[in-house]
Short mmCIF file of C-alpha atoms in Angstrom, two decimals:
data_model
loop_
_atom_site.label_atom_id
_atom_site.label_comp_id
_atom_site.label_asym_id
_atom_site.label_seq_id
_atom_site.Cartn_x
_atom_site.Cartn_y
_atom_site.Cartn_z
CA MET X 1 -49.79 -46.84 15.32
CA PHE X 2 -50.70 -47.25 11.64
CA GLN X 3 -48.93 -44.93 9.27
CA PRO X 4 -49.41 -44.55 5.54
CA PHE X 5 -46.69 -46.07 3.51
CA THR X 6 -45.50 -42.78 2.13
CA VAL X 7 -45.39 -41.09 5.55
CA PHE X 8 -43.45 -44.11 7.03
CA LEU X 9 -40.76 -43.94 4.35
CA ALA X 10 -40.51 -40.13 4.57
CA THR X 11 -40.01 -40.41 8.29
CA ARG X 12 -37.29 -43.05 7.92
CA TYR X 13 -35.49 -40.88 5.36
CA VAL X 14 -35.58 -37.82 7.74
CA ARG X 15 -34.36 -39.87 10.75
CA SER X 16 -31.67 -41.87 9.03
CA LYS X 17 -28.18 -40.53 8.70
CA GLN X 18 -27.14 -39.75 5.18
CA LYS X 19 -24.10 -41.39 3.73
CA ASN X 20 -23.36 -38.15 2.00
CA ARG X 21 -22.48 -35.70 4.79
CA PHE X 22 -22.80 -32.73 2.49
CA ILE X 23 -26.50 -33.48 1.95
CA SER X 24 -26.85 -33.85 5.74
CA LEU X 25 -25.21 -30.59 6.23
CA ILE X 26 -27.45 -28.81 3.69
CA GLY X 27 -30.49 -30.34 5.41
CA LEU X 28 -29.34 -29.11 8.83
CA ILE X 29 -28.67 -25.57 7.44
CA SER X 30 -32.17 -25.66 5.95
CA VAL X 31 -33.79 -26.44 9.32
CA ILE X 32 -31.74 -23.82 11.19
CA GLY X 33 -32.41 -21.20 8.46
CA MET X 34 -36.08 -21.85 8.52
CA GLY X 35 -36.16 -21.72 12.35
CA LEU X 36 -34.21 -18.43 12.53
CA GLY X 37 -36.28 -16.89 9.73
CA VAL X 38 -39.68 -17.77 11.48
CA ALA X 39 -38.36 -16.74 14.92
CA VAL X 40 -37.00 -13.33 13.73
CA LEU X 41 -40.14 -12.63 11.73
CA ILE X 42 -42.46 -13.32 14.80
CA LEU X 43 -40.12 -11.26 17.00
CA VAL X 44 -39.97 -8.26 14.73
CA LEU X 45 -43.73 -8.24 14.06
CA SER X 46 -44.29 -8.31 17.79
CA VAL X 47 -41.97 -5.43 18.39
CA MET X 48 -43.65 -3.34 15.61
CA ASN X 49 -47.07 -4.19 17.17
CA GLY X 50 -45.75 -3.02 20.56
CA ALA X 51 -44.38 0.23 19.16
CA ASP X 52 -47.67 0.87 17.37
CA LEU X 53 -49.55 0.23 20.58
CA GLU X 54 -47.31 2.50 22.65
CA LEU X 55 -47.61 5.32 20.11
CA ARG X 56 -51.38 4.81 20.04
CA GLN X 57 -51.71 4.94 23.72
CA ARG X 58 -49.31 7.79 24.34
CA ILE X 59 -49.94 10.11 21.39
CA LEU X 60 -53.63 9.36 20.87
CA GLY X 61 -54.07 9.30 24.63
CA MET X 62 -53.03 12.97 24.71
CA VAL X 63 -54.61 14.28 21.45
CA PRO X 64 -58.38 14.10 20.82
CA HIS X 65 -59.79 11.00 19.05
CA ALA X 66 -62.44 13.49 17.70
CA VAL X 67 -63.42 17.11 18.22
CA ILE X 68 -67.01 18.38 17.88
CA SER X 69 -68.03 21.96 17.61
CA GLY X 70 -71.57 23.19 18.26
CA ARG X 71 -73.28 26.12 16.66
CA ASP X 72 -76.20 28.33 17.69
CA ASP X 73 -78.22 26.92 20.61
CA LEU X 74 -75.72 24.08 21.12
CA ALA X 75 -72.79 26.45 21.86
CA ASN X 76 -73.07 25.74 25.56
CA TRP X 77 -70.63 22.88 26.04
CA ASN X 78 -72.51 21.36 28.93
CA ILE X 79 -75.58 20.67 26.69
CA LEU X 80 -73.43 19.58 23.85
CA ARG X 81 -71.42 17.14 26.02
CA GLU X 82 -74.60 15.51 27.48
CA ASN X 83 -75.95 14.94 23.97
CA LEU X 84 -72.64 13.54 22.62
CA LEU X 85 -72.36 10.99 25.50
CA LYS X 86 -75.58 9.39 24.25
CA VAL X 87 -73.92 8.58 20.88
CA GLU X 88 -72.96 4.92 20.39
CA GLY X 89 -69.24 4.44 20.40
CA VAL X 90 -68.49 7.54 22.52
CA GLN X 91 -66.73 6.52 25.72
CA ALA X 92 -66.19 9.95 27.30
CA ALA X 93 -66.37 13.65 26.41
CA ALA X 94 -64.83 16.75 27.84
CA PRO X 95 -64.75 20.57 26.84
CA MET X 96 -61.75 22.09 25.32
CA GLN X 97 -60.72 25.40 23.68
CA GLN X 98 -57.54 25.29 21.55
CA MET X 99 -55.46 28.31 20.48
CA GLN X 100 -52.14 28.65 18.78
CA SER X 101 -49.99 30.76 21.04
CA MET X 102 -46.47 31.95 21.84
CA LEU X 103 -44.93 31.34 25.28
CA THR X 104 -42.11 33.44 26.47
CA ALA X 105 -39.88 33.32 29.63
CA LYS X 106 -36.30 34.18 30.55
CA GLY X 107 -35.65 35.60 27.03
CA GLU X 108 -36.73 32.42 25.34
CA ALA X 109 -39.92 31.97 23.15
CA GLU X 110 -41.63 28.76 22.08
CA GLY X 111 -44.77 28.18 19.99
CA ALA X 112 -47.42 25.94 21.53
CA LEU X 113 -50.94 24.72 21.04
CA VAL X 114 -52.47 25.89 24.32
CA THR X 115 -55.61 24.00 25.28
CA GLY X 116 -58.22 25.19 27.68
CA ILE X 117 -59.72 22.29 29.70
CA VAL X 118 -61.66 21.38 32.79
CA PRO X 119 -59.24 19.19 34.87
CA ASN X 120 -61.80 16.83 36.49
CA LEU X 121 -63.35 16.04 33.12
CA GLU X 122 -60.07 15.95 31.16
CA SER X 123 -58.92 12.93 33.09
CA SER X 124 -61.68 10.90 31.45
CA VAL X 125 -60.45 11.55 27.90
CA SER X 126 -56.68 12.07 28.43
CA ILE X 127 -53.74 10.13 29.94
CA ILE X 128 -51.93 13.34 31.08
CA ASN X 129 -52.43 12.55 34.79
CA ARG X 130 -50.24 9.38 34.38
CA PHE X 131 -47.39 11.37 32.94
CA MET X 132 -47.04 14.36 35.29
CA VAL X 133 -43.41 14.71 36.35
CA ALA X 134 -43.76 17.76 38.44
CA GLY X 135 -46.58 19.74 39.96
CA ASP X 136 -50.25 18.95 40.01
CA PHE X 137 -52.60 18.91 36.98
CA ASN X 138 -55.58 19.66 39.21
CA ALA X 139 -53.93 22.99 40.17
CA LEU X 140 -55.57 24.46 37.01
CA GLN X 141 -58.22 26.52 38.76
CA PRO X 142 -60.46 29.03 37.03
CA GLY X 143 -59.35 32.64 37.44
CA LYS X 144 -55.91 31.64 38.79
CA PHE X 145 -54.21 31.72 35.27
CA ASN X 146 -52.10 28.64 35.90
CA ILE X 147 -50.51 26.54 33.15
CA VAL X 148 -49.19 23.04 32.65
CA LEU X 149 -46.37 22.63 30.20
CA GLY X 150 -44.90 19.78 28.10
CA ALA X 151 -41.32 18.75 29.36
CA VAL X 152 -39.67 19.74 26.12
CA ILE X 153 -41.19 23.27 26.26
CA ALA X 154 -40.24 23.70 29.90
CA ARG X 155 -36.73 22.41 29.27
CA GLN X 156 -36.10 24.66 26.28
CA MET X 157 -37.37 27.78 28.09
CA GLY X 158 -35.63 26.81 31.42
CA VAL X 159 -38.75 27.09 33.54
CA HIS X 160 -39.86 24.94 36.49
CA VAL X 161 -42.95 24.67 38.71
CA ASN X 162 -43.86 28.01 40.34
CA ASP X 163 -41.99 30.04 37.61
CA SER X 164 -43.90 32.63 35.62
CA ILE X 165 -44.40 32.47 31.93
CA THR X 166 -46.04 34.91 29.46
CA LEU X 167 -48.69 33.63 26.95
CA ILE X 168 -49.08 35.63 23.77
CA ILE X 169 -52.14 35.26 21.51
CA PRO X 170 -51.70 36.30 17.83
CA GLU X 171 -55.00 38.25 18.01
CA THR X 172 -54.25 41.97 18.35
CA ARG X 173 -56.06 44.74 20.27
CA LEU X 174 -55.92 48.53 20.00
CA SER X 175 -54.22 50.60 22.72
CA PRO X 176 -53.15 54.28 23.19
CA VAL X 177 -49.69 53.22 21.80
CA GLY X 178 -51.04 51.33 18.83
CA VAL X 179 -51.88 47.71 17.93
CA LEU X 180 -50.64 45.24 20.57
CA PRO X 181 -50.89 41.43 20.74
CA ARG X 182 -53.02 40.04 23.56
CA LEU X 183 -50.92 38.57 26.43
CA ARG X 184 -51.22 37.35 29.94
CA ARG X 185 -48.85 36.13 32.60
CA PHE X 186 -49.26 32.54 33.77
CA LYS X 187 -47.76 30.59 36.68
CA VAL X 188 -46.40 27.13 35.87
CA VAL X 189 -48.10 24.61 38.18
CA GLY X 190 -47.19 21.41 36.36
CA ILE X 191 -44.92 19.61 33.82
CA PHE X 192 -45.83 16.48 31.90
CA GLU X 193 -43.66 14.16 29.97
CA VAL X 194 -45.06 11.60 27.62
CA ARG X 195 -41.78 11.17 25.75
CA ALA X 196 -43.43 11.84 22.46
CA GLU X 197 -43.78 14.81 20.09
CA VAL X 198 -46.64 16.24 22.23
CA ASP X 199 -44.11 17.20 24.86
CA ALA X 200 -42.90 19.98 22.51
CA GLN X 201 -46.34 21.06 21.32
CA LEU X 202 -48.90 21.11 24.04
CA ALA X 203 -49.67 23.29 27.14
CA PHE X 204 -52.81 23.32 29.23
CA ILE X 205 -54.81 26.02 31.06
CA HIS X 206 -58.23 26.09 32.49
CA LEU X 207 -61.14 26.46 30.12
CA GLU X 208 -62.48 29.60 31.65
CA ASP X 209 -59.07 31.33 31.48
CA ALA X 210 -58.92 30.40 27.81
CA ASN X 211 -62.39 31.82 27.16
CA ARG X 212 -61.48 34.97 29.09
CA LEU X 213 -58.37 35.44 26.95
CA LEU X 214 -60.41 34.98 23.76
CA ARG X 215 -63.20 37.13 25.20
CA LEU X 216 -65.77 34.34 24.81
CA ASP X 217 -68.59 33.31 27.14
CA LYS X 218 -67.48 30.96 29.82
CA THR X 219 -69.81 28.24 28.44
CA ASP X 220 -68.21 28.25 25.07
CA GLY X 221 -65.91 25.42 23.88
CA ASP X 222 -65.58 22.44 21.65
CA ILE X 223 -66.06 18.95 22.81
CA ARG X 224 -63.18 16.43 22.81
CA LEU X 225 -64.32 12.81 22.40
CA LYS X 226 -62.73 9.56 23.56
CA LEU X 227 -64.03 6.68 21.52
CA ASN X 228 -64.29 3.03 22.27
CA ASP X 229 -62.66 2.23 18.86
CA LEU X 230 -60.64 5.08 17.47
CA PHE X 231 -60.59 3.50 14.01
CA GLU X 232 -64.40 3.97 13.89
CA SER X 233 -63.94 7.80 14.29
CA LYS X 234 -65.09 8.66 10.79
CA THR X 235 -68.29 6.61 11.06
CA ILE X 236 -69.11 8.14 14.47
CA LEU X 237 -68.47 11.64 13.18
CA ARG X 238 -70.77 10.95 10.24
CA ASP X 239 -73.53 9.73 12.56
CA ILE X 240 -73.13 12.74 14.76
CA HIS X 241 -73.35 15.09 11.79
CA LEU X 242 -76.40 13.33 10.43
CA SER X 243 -78.10 13.68 13.83
CA SER X 244 -77.70 17.43 13.80
CA GLU X 245 -76.42 19.68 10.99
CA LYS X 246 -75.33 22.15 13.69
CA LEU X 247 -72.51 19.89 14.68
CA VAL X 248 -69.24 19.77 12.79
CA GLY X 249 -65.93 18.23 13.68
CA TYR X 250 -62.77 16.31 12.71
CA ASP X 251 -60.95 13.23 13.95
CA TRP X 252 -57.37 12.16 14.82
CA THR X 253 -56.57 11.02 11.30
CA ARG X 254 -56.47 14.65 10.22
CA THR X 255 -53.62 15.47 12.72
CA HIS X 256 -51.85 12.19 13.24
CA GLY X 257 -53.17 9.85 10.53
CA THR X 258 -49.98 9.99 8.44
CA LEU X 259 -47.82 8.78 11.39
CA PHE X 260 -49.81 5.63 11.92
CA SER X 261 -50.14 4.99 8.20
CA ALA X 262 -46.35 5.08 8.00
CA ILE X 263 -46.05 2.66 10.92
CA ARG X 264 -48.50 0.24 9.32
CA MET X 265 -46.63 0.51 5.96
CA GLU X 266 -43.30 -0.01 7.74
CA LYS X 267 -44.56 -3.20 9.41
CA THR X 268 -45.74 -4.47 6.11
CA MET X 269 -42.53 -3.81 4.32
CA ILE X 270 -40.37 -5.21 7.08
CA GLY X 271 -42.50 -8.31 7.17
CA LEU X 272 -42.07 -8.81 3.42
CA LEU X 273 -38.34 -8.33 3.65
CA LEU X 274 -38.00 -10.72 6.51
CA PHE X 275 -39.91 -13.30 4.52
CA LEU X 276 -36.89 -13.41 2.20
CA ILE X 277 -35.02 -15.17 5.09
CA VAL X 278 -37.78 -17.85 5.04
CA THR X 279 -37.55 -18.00 1.28
CA VAL X 280 -33.82 -18.62 1.36
CA ALA X 281 -34.33 -21.42 3.91
CA ILE X 282 -36.96 -22.92 1.53
CA PHE X 283 -34.52 -22.87 -1.37
CA ASN X 284 -32.06 -24.65 0.86
CA ILE X 285 -34.71 -27.34 1.59
CA VAL X 286 -35.35 -27.66 -2.15
CA SER X 287 -31.74 -28.00 -2.94
CA SER X 288 -31.19 -30.66 -0.24
CA LEU X 289 -34.18 -32.61 -1.50
CA VAL X 290 -32.88 -32.44 -5.14
CA MET X 291 -29.51 -33.76 -3.98
CA LEU X 292 -31.18 -36.43 -1.93
CA VAL X 293 -33.25 -37.53 -4.90
CA THR X 294 -30.10 -37.81 -7.01
CA ASP X 295 -28.44 -39.77 -4.27
CA LYS X 296 -31.40 -42.12 -3.79
CA ARG X 297 -32.19 -42.89 -7.41
CA ALA X 298 -31.37 -46.59 -6.87
CA ASP X 299 -33.61 -46.83 -3.84
CA ILE X 300 -36.39 -45.04 -5.78
CA ALA X 301 -35.96 -47.48 -8.73
CA ILE X 302 -36.23 -50.44 -6.37
CA LEU X 303 -39.39 -49.09 -4.85
CA LEU X 304 -40.89 -48.64 -8.32
CA THR X 305 -40.02 -52.12 -9.34
CA MET X 306 -41.55 -53.51 -6.06
CA GLY X 307 -44.96 -51.98 -6.96
CA ALA X 308 -44.73 -48.38 -5.71
CA THR X 309 -46.50 -45.93 -8.02
CA PRO X 310 -44.91 -42.62 -9.15
CA VAL X 311 -47.59 -40.78 -7.16
CA GLN X 312 -46.60 -42.65 -4.02
CA VAL X 313 -42.88 -41.81 -4.60
CA GLN X 314 -43.82 -38.22 -5.16
CA ARG X 315 -45.73 -38.12 -1.86
CA ILE X 316 -42.68 -39.59 -0.05
CA PHE X 317 -40.51 -36.60 -0.96
CA LEU X 318 -43.38 -34.13 -0.42
CA TRP X 319 -43.72 -35.42 3.08
CA GLN X 320 -40.01 -35.31 3.67
CA GLY X 321 -39.86 -31.71 2.55
CA LEU X 322 -42.75 -30.80 4.84
CA MET X 323 -41.13 -32.63 7.80
CA ILE X 324 -37.87 -30.81 7.35
CA ALA X 325 -39.54 -27.56 6.99
CA GLY X 326 -41.89 -28.38 9.88
CA MET X 327 -38.95 -28.96 12.29
CA GLY X 328 -37.61 -25.59 11.38
CA ILE X 329 -41.00 -23.85 11.55
CA GLY X 330 -41.84 -25.50 14.89
CA CYS X 331 -38.52 -24.58 16.51
CA GLY X 332 -38.64 -21.17 15.08
CA THR X 333 -42.21 -20.57 16.34
CA ILE X 334 -41.25 -21.50 19.88
CA MET X 335 -38.12 -19.34 19.83
CA GLY X 336 -40.05 -16.40 18.28
CA ILE X 337 -42.82 -16.54 20.96
CA LEU X 338 -40.23 -16.86 23.82
CA ALA X 339 -38.19 -14.01 22.37
CA ALA X 340 -41.35 -11.85 21.91
CA TYR X 341 -42.26 -12.25 25.64
CA ASN X 342 -38.73 -11.73 26.89
CA VAL X 343 -37.29 -9.12 24.46
CA THR X 344 -37.40 -6.32 27.06
CA GLU X 345 -35.45 -8.26 29.67
CA PHE X 346 -32.88 -9.13 27.00
CA PHE X 347 -32.31 -5.49 26.07
CA PHE X 348 -32.05 -4.53 29.69
CA TRP X 349 -29.36 -7.26 30.11
CA LEU X 350 -27.52 -5.95 27.11
CA GLU X 351 -27.65 -2.38 28.60
CA LYS X 352 -26.35 -3.60 31.94
CA ILE X 353 -23.53 -5.73 30.63
CA PHE X 354 -22.25 -3.32 27.92
CA ASN X 355 -23.32 -0.04 29.58
CA LEU X 356 -25.33 1.06 26.49
CA GLY X 357 -27.99 3.65 26.26
CA LEU X 358 -30.12 1.81 23.84
CA PHE X 359 -33.37 3.69 24.61
CA ASP X 360 -31.97 7.23 25.16
CA ALA X 361 -33.20 8.55 21.79
CA TYR X 362 -36.67 7.06 21.96
CA PHE X 363 -39.93 7.94 23.57
CA ILE X 364 -39.89 4.83 25.82
CA ASN X 365 -37.30 3.28 28.07
CA TYR X 366 -38.05 -0.31 27.25
CA MET X 367 -38.54 -2.50 24.14
CA PRO X 368 -42.39 -2.81 23.61
CA SER X 369 -43.60 -6.14 22.32
CA GLU X 370 -47.22 -7.13 21.57
CA LEU X 371 -47.47 -10.71 20.38
CA LEU X 372 -50.56 -11.27 18.17
CA TRP X 373 -51.50 -14.87 17.57
CA SER X 374 -52.85 -13.83 14.17
CA ASP X 375 -49.35 -12.86 13.21
CA VAL X 376 -48.02 -16.24 14.40
CA VAL X 377 -50.66 -18.13 12.43
CA LEU X 378 -49.97 -16.06 9.29
CA VAL X 379 -46.18 -16.63 9.48
CA VAL X 380 -46.56 -20.39 10.14
CA SER X 381 -49.14 -20.79 7.44
CA VAL X 382 -47.22 -18.88 4.73
CA ALA X 383 -43.97 -20.74 5.61
CA THR X 384 -45.70 -24.09 5.41
CA ILE X 385 -47.39 -23.32 2.12
CA LEU X 386 -44.18 -22.04 0.54
CA SER X 387 -42.37 -25.09 1.78
CA ALA X 388 -44.96 -27.45 0.27
CA LEU X 389 -44.72 -25.59 -3.04
CA GLY X 390 -40.96 -25.74 -2.97
CA ALA X 391 -40.95 -29.52 -2.32
CA ILE X 392 -43.10 -30.16 -5.47
CA TYR X 393 -40.14 -29.92 -7.97
CA PRO X 394 -37.85 -32.53 -6.26
CA ALA X 395 -40.83 -34.74 -5.57
CA ARG X 396 -41.80 -34.75 -9.24
CA LYS X 397 -38.22 -35.34 -10.16
CA ALA X 398 -38.14 -38.44 -7.88
CA ALA X 399 -41.40 -39.69 -9.43
CA SER X 400 -39.92 -39.34 -12.98
CA VAL X 401 -37.04 -41.79 -12.27
CA GLN X 402 -36.94 -44.68 -14.81
CA PRO X 403 -36.07 -47.97 -13.01
CA VAL X 404 -34.71 -49.66 -16.06
CA GLU X 405 -32.14 -46.94 -16.82
CA VAL X 406 -30.97 -46.69 -13.13
CA LEU X 407 -30.76 -50.37 -12.33
CA ARG X 408 -28.94 -51.19 -15.65
CA TYR X 409 -25.67 -49.96 -14.21
CA GLU X 410 -26.17 -51.15 -10.62
#
């Protein structure tokens, strides 16, 4: 197959064994360093994507994507829900009534955000059914005063399914003995464990029981929305508000936006730091090319005397730098993709061999990994561009060789 003159010579230089073993060693280290840098970068970005996805599914699967409150004639949640389901971007809707409360049992007390829900509608907007570890979520029946607790709350209070617990609402009421807080005894019918912060914050009761405690009409309640794209929440809320001034609400960014902003910033910063590994490998490539140019000055002078132009000589070493970098980038890309797909199995193997509890302190019991091909393309593109820029200096140094001065002493 026909190859340009410059590509042919660059390939010969890459394939041939160097007389100077030190230069060969530097070249090998450059390829290995580039490969490891690219592989680690792809792997870490994939793990960060996986962690972000898990948090999004678990935490934002439990908390509302958006909450809408109706006023006046839209206070009936049945009517409000039907209207909101017609809005573009709204996947599901369910009524809810939230109240800050105190839970007490066996001499222990814990604060919790108690949410009144309708169980058969809640499953369309929440993932709680997937994480029940005891009891039955559907046991929340109106008038029964049953409650479902997060695992952390249940553990700290020492309660289990079928135990009783007292719910205290900060709102006070007058009695013959003075001002007393409003309280009610509930039966624990279920415990959920998402292995996230919501396990220590949330508890669920039936919507009618919540309205009865708050002395509201049984049709009162806000509407929790599940959106097709949670990052479009502000746009959807704006459209809902414009459609009716009687509707107000807030989205998930007000309650958990800082968490996901921190994850996104962490991914960006880790990516930039890991690119330093690739940069070090590129400096190794540059140094090996500079030493190679110095070692091949006589060969370059002969090429120039035989009719090769400085531009062609420059292209030879540019191609050589790209080929060396390309071998590292190619191997690193393959290793990074394989590692991203098998990182969970690797950590399970480490746990088994060394008897380590690597995931005991985390909300998941495996290493999440989500390989995005856009990340792979970004890593490969940036590494290739930086390698090409790094090869410019030694290539120009090769093109500036003066044949007369070099061959005078040969």
